[in-house]
Coordinates of N, CA and C in Angstrom, one line a residue:
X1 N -10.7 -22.8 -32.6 CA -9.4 -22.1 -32.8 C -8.3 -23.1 -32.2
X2 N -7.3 -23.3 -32.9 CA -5.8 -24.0 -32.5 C -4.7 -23.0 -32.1
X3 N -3.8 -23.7 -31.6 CA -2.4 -23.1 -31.7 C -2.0 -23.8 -32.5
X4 N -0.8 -22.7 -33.4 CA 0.3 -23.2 -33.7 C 1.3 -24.5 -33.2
X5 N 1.6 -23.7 -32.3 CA 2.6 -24.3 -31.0 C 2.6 -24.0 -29.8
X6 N 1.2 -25.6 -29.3 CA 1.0 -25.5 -28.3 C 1.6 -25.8 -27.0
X7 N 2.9 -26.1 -27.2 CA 4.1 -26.3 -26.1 C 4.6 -25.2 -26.0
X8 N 4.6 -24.0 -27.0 CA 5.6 -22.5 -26.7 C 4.5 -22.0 -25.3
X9 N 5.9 -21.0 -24.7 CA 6.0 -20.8 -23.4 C 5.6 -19.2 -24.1
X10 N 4.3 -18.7 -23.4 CA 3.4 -17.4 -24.1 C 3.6 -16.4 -23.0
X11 N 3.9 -15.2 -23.5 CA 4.0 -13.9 -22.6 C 3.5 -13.1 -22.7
X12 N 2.4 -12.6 -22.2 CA 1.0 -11.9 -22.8 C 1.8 -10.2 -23.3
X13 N 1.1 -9.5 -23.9 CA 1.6 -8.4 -24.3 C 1.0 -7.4 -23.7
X14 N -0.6 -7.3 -23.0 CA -1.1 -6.6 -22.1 C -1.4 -7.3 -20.6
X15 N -1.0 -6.0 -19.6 CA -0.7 -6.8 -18.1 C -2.1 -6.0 -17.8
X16 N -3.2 -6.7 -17.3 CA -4.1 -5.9 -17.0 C -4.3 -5.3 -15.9
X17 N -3.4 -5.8 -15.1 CA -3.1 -5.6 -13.8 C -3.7 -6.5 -12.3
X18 N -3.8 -6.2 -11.4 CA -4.8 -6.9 -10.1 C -5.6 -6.2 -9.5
X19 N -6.8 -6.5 -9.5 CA -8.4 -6.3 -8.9 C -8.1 -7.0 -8.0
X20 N -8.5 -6.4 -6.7 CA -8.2 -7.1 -5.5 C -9.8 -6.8 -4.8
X21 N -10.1 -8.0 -4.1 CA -11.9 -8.2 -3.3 C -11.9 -8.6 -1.7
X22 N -12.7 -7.4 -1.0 CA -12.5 -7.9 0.1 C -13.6 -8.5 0.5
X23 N -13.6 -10.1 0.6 CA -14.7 -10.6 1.2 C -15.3 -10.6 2.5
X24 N -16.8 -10.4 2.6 CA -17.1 -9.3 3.6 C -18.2 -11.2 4.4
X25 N -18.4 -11.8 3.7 CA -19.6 -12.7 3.7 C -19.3 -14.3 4.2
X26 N -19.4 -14.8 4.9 CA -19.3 -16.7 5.3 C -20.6 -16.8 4.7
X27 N -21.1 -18.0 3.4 CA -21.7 -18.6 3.1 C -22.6 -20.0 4.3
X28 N -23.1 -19.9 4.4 CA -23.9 -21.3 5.4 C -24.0 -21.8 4.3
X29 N -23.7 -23.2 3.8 CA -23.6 -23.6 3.3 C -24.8 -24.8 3.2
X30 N -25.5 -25.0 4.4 CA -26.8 -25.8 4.7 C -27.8 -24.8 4.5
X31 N -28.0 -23.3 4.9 CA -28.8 -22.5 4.9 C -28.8 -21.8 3.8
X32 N -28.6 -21.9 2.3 CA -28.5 -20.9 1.4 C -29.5 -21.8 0.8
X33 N -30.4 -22.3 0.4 CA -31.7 -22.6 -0.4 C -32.0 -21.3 -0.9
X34 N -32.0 -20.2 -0.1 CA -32.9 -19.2 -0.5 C -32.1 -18.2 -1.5
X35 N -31.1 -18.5 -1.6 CA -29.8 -18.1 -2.6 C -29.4 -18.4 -3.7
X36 N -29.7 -20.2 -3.6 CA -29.7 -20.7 -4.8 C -30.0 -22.5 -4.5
X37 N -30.2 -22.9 -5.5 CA -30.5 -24.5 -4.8 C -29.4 -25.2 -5.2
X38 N -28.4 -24.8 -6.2 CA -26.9 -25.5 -6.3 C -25.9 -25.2 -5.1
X39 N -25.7 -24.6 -4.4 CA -25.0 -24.0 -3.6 C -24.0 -25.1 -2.9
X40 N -25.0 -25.6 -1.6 CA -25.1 -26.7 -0.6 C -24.2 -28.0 -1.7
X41 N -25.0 -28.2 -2.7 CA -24.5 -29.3 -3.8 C -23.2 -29.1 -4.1
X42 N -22.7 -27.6 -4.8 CA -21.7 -27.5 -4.9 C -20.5 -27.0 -4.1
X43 N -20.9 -26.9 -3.1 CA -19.7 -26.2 -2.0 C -19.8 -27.5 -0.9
X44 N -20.0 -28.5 -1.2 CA -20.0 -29.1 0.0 C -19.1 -29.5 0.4
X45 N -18.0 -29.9 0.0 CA -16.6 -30.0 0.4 C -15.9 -28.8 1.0
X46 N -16.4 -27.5 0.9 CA -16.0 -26.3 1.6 C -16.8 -25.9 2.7
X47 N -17.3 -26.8 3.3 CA -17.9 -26.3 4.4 C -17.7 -25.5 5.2
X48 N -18.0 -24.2 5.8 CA -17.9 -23.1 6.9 C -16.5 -22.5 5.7
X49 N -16.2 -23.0 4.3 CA -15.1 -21.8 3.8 C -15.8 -21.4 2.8
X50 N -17.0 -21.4 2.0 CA -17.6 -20.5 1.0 C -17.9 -19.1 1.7
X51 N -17.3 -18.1 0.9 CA -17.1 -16.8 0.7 C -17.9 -15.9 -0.4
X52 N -18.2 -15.3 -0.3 CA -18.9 -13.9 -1.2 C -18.8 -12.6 -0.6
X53 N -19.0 -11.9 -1.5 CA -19.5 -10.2 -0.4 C -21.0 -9.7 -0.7
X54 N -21.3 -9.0 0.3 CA -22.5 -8.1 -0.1 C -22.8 -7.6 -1.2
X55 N -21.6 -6.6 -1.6 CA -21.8 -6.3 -3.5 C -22.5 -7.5 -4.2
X56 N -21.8 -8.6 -4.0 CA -22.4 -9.8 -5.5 C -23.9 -10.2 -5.0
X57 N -24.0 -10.3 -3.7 CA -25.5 -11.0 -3.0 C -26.3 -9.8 -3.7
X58 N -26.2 -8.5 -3.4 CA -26.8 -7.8 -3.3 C -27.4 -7.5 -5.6
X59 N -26.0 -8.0 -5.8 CA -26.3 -7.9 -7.2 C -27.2 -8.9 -7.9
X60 N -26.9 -10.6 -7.1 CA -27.8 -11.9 -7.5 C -29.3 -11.3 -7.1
X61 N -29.7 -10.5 -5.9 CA -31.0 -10.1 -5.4 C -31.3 -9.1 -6.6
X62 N -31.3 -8.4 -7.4 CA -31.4 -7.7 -8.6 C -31.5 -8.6 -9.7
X63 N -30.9 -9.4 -9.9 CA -30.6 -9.8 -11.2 C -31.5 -10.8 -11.0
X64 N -32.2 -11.4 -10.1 CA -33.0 -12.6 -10.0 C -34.0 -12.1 -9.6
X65 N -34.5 -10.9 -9.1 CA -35.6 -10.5 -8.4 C -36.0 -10.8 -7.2
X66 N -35.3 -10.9 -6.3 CA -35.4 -11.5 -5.0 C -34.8 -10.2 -4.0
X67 N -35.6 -11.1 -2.4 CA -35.4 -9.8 -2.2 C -34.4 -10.2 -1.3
X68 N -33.5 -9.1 -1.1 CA -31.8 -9.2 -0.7 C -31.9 -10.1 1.1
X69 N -32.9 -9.5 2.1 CA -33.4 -10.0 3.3 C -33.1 -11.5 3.3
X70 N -34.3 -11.9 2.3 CA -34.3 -13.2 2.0 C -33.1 -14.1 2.0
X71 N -32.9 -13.7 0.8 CA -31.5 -14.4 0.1 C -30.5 -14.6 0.8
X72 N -30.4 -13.5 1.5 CA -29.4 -13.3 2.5 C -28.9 -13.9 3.7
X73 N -29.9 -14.6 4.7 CA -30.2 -15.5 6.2 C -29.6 -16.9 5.9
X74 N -28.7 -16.9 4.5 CA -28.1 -17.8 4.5 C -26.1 -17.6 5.1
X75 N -26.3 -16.5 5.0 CA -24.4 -15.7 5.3 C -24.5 -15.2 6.6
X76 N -23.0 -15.2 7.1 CA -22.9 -14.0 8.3 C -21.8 -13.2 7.8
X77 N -22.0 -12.3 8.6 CA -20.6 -10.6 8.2 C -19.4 -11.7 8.9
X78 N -18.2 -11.0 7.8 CA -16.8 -11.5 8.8 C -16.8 -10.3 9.4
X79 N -16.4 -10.1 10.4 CA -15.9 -8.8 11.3 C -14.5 -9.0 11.7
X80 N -13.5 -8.4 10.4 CA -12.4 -8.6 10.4 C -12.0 -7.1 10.4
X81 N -12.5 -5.7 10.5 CA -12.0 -4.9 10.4 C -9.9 -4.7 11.3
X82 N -10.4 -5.5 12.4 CA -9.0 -5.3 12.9 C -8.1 -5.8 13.1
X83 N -8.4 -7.2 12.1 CA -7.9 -8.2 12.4 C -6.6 -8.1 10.7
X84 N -5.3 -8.8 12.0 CA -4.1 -8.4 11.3 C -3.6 -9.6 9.8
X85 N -3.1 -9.2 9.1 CA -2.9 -10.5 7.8 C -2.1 -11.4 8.5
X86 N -2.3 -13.0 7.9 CA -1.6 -13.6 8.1 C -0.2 -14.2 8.0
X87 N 0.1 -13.7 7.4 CA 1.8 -13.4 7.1 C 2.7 -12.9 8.3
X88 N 1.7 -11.8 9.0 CA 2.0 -11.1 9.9 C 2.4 -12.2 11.5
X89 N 1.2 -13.2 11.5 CA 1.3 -13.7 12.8 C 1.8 -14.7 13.4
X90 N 2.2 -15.3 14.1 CA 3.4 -16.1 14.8 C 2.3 -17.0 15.4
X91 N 1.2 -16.7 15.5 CA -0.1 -17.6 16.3 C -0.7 -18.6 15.6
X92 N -0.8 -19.6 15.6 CA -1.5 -19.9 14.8 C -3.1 -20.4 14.9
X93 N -3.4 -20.2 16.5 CA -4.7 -19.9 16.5 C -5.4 -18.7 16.7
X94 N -5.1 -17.7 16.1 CA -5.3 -16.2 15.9 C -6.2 -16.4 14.7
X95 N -7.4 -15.3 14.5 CA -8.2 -14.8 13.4 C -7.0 -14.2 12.6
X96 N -7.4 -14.0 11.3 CA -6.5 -13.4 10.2 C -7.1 -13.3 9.3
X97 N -6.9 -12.0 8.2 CA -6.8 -11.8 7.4 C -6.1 -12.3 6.3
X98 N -6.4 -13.6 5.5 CA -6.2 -14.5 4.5 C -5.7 -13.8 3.1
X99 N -5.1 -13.9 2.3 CA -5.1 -13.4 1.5 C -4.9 -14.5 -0.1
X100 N -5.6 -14.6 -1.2 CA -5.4 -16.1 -2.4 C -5.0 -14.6 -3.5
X101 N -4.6 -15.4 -4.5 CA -3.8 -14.4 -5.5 C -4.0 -15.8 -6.5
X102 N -4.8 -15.1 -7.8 CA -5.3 -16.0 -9.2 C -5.1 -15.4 -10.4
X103 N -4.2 -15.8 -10.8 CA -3.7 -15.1 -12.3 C -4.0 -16.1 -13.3
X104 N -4.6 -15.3 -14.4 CA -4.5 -15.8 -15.8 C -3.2 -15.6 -16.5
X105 N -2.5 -15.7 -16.4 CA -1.1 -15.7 -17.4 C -1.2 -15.2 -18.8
X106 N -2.2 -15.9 -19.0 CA -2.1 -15.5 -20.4 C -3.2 -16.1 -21.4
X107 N -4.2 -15.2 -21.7 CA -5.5 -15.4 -22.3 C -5.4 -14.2 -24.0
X108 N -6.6 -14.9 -24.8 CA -6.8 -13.9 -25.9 C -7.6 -12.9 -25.2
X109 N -7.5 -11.4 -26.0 CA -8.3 -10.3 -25.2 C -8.5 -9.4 -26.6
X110 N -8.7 -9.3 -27.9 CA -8.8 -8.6 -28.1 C -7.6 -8.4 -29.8
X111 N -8.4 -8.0 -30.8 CA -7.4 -8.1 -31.8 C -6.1 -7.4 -31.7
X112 N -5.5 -8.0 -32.6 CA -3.9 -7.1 -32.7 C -4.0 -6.8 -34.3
X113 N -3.2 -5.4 -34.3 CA -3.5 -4.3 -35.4 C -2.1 -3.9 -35.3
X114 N -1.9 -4.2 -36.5 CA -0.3 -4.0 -37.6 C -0.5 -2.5 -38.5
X115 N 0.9 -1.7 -38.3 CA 0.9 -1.0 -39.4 C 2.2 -1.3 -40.9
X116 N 1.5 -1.0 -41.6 CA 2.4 -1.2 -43.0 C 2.1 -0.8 -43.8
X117 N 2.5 -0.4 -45.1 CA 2.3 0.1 -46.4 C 1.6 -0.5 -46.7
X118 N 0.4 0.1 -47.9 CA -0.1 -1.0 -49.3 C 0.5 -0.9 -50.5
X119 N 0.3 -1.2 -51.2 CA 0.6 -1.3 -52.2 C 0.8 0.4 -53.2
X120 N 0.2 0.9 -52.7 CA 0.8 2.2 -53.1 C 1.8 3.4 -52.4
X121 N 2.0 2.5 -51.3 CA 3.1 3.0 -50.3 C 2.3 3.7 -48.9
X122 N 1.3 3.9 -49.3 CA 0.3 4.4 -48.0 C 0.7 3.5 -46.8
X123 N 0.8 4.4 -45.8 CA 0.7 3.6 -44.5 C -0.6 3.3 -43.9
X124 N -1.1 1.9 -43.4 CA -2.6 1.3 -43.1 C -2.0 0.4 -42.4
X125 N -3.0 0.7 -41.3 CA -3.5 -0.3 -40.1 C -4.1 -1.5 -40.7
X126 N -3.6 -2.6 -40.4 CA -4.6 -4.1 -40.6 C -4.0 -4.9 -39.3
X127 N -5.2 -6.1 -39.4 CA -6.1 -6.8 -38.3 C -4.6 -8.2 -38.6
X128 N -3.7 -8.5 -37.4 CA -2.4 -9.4 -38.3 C -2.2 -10.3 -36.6
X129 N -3.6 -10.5 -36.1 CA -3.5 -11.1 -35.1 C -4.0 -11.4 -34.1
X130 N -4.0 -11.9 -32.6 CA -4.8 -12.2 -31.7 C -4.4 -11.1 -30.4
X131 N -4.4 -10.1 -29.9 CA -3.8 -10.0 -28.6 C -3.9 -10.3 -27.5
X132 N -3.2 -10.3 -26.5 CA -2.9 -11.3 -25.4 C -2.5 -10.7 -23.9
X133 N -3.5 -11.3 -23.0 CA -3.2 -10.3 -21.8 C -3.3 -11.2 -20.9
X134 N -2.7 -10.7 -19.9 CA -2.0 -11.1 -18.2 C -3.7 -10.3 -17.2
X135 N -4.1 -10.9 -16.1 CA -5.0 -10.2 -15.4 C -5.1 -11.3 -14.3
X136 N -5.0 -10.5 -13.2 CA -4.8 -11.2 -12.1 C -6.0 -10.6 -10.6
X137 N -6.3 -11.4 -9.6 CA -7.5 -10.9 -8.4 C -7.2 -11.4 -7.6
X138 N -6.8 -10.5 -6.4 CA -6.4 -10.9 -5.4 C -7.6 -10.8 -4.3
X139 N -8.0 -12.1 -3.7 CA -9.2 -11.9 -2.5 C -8.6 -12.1 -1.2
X140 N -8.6 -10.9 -0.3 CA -8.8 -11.0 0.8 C -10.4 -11.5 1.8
X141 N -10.0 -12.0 2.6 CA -11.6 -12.7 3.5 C -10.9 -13.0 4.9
X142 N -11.4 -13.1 6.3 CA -11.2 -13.5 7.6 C -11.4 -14.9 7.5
X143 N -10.4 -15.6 8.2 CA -10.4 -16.5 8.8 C -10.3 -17.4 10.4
X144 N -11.1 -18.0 10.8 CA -11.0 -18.0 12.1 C -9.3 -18.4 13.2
X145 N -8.3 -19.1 12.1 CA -7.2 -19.2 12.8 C -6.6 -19.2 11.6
X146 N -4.7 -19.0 12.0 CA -4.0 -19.4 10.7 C -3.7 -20.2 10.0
X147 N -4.0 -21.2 10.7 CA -4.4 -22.8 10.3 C -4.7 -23.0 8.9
X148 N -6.0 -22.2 9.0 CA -6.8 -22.0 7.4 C -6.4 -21.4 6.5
X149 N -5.2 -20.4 6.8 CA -4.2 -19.9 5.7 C -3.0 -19.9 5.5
X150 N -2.3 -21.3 5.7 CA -1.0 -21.7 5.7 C -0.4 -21.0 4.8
X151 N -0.4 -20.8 3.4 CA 0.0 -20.2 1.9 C 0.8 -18.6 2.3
X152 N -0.4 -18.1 3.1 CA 0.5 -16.8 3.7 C 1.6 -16.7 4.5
X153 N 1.6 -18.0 5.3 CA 3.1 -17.9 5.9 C 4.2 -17.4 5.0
X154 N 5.1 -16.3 5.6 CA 6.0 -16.1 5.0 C 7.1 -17.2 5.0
X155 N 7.4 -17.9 5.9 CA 8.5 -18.3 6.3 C 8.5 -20.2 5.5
X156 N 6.9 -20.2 5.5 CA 6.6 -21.2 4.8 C 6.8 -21.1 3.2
X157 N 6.3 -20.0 2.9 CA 6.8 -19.4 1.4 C 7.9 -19.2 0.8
X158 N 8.8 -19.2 1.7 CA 10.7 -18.6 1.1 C 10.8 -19.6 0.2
X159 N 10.6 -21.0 0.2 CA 11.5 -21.5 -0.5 C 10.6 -21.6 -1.9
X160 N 9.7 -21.0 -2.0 CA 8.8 -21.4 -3.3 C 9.4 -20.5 -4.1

């Protein structure tokens, strides 16, 4: 599939809105063999920052047949229940509540359906295109200071 005109500036027609994830999970990144054997390979530049939650481990232990115990002695729980967002804090070596925000702008999703006459004046639905939607996920996860979440600074943010 092409575009027409692939320099025009696209504005999707459905906003699907934001699905927001709270990451509950720190990956070990040396200790996940039992999770997967690409892991370590591919996170190694994020060391002590690979993220997941329970839901998805608990869904790979299903969907691979493994048992969740196992799989698992590779993560620890964040225990961020109390801990405040980072936007909020003036500390910068304070635990926080991180927050990333990832938007597709603008992807195909789904035909688009015209109405018009035919040829005997009947009004009929026909297939006169691609439709196009906006969908965005915001992940919350703990971090051990604010260091690791500069992006949330408010004050760092104004001028963007």
């Amino acid at each position: 599939m092409f575009q027409k005109n692939p320099g025009a500036i696209r504005n999707p027609e459905a906003n699907k809105g934001r699905e927001s994830f709270d990451i509950d999970l720190m990956v070990n990144t040396d200790g996940v063999r039992n999770l997967s054997p690409f892991v370590q390979q591919e996170c190694r530049e994020a060391k002590g920052a690979t993220y997941t939650t329970d839901t998805d481990l608990k869904y790979v232990a299903m969907s691979v047949v493994k048992d969740y115990q196992h799989i698992s002695t590779g993560t620890a729980s964040l225990k961020a229940e109390n801990a405040p967002k980072c936007a909020a804090l003036t500390n910068f070596t304070d635990g926080c509540i991180c927050s990333y925000e990832l938007c597709v702008g603008w992807y195909p999703c789904g035909l688009k359906f015209c109405r018009g006459a035919d040829s005997t004046g009947k009004m009929v639905s026909y297939r006169c295109g691609i439709k196009t939607c906006k969908k965005c996920r915001l992940f919350n996860y703990y971090v051990h200071n604010k260091m690791e979440c500069l992006w949330n600074d408010k004050d760092l943010n104004a001028d963007l």
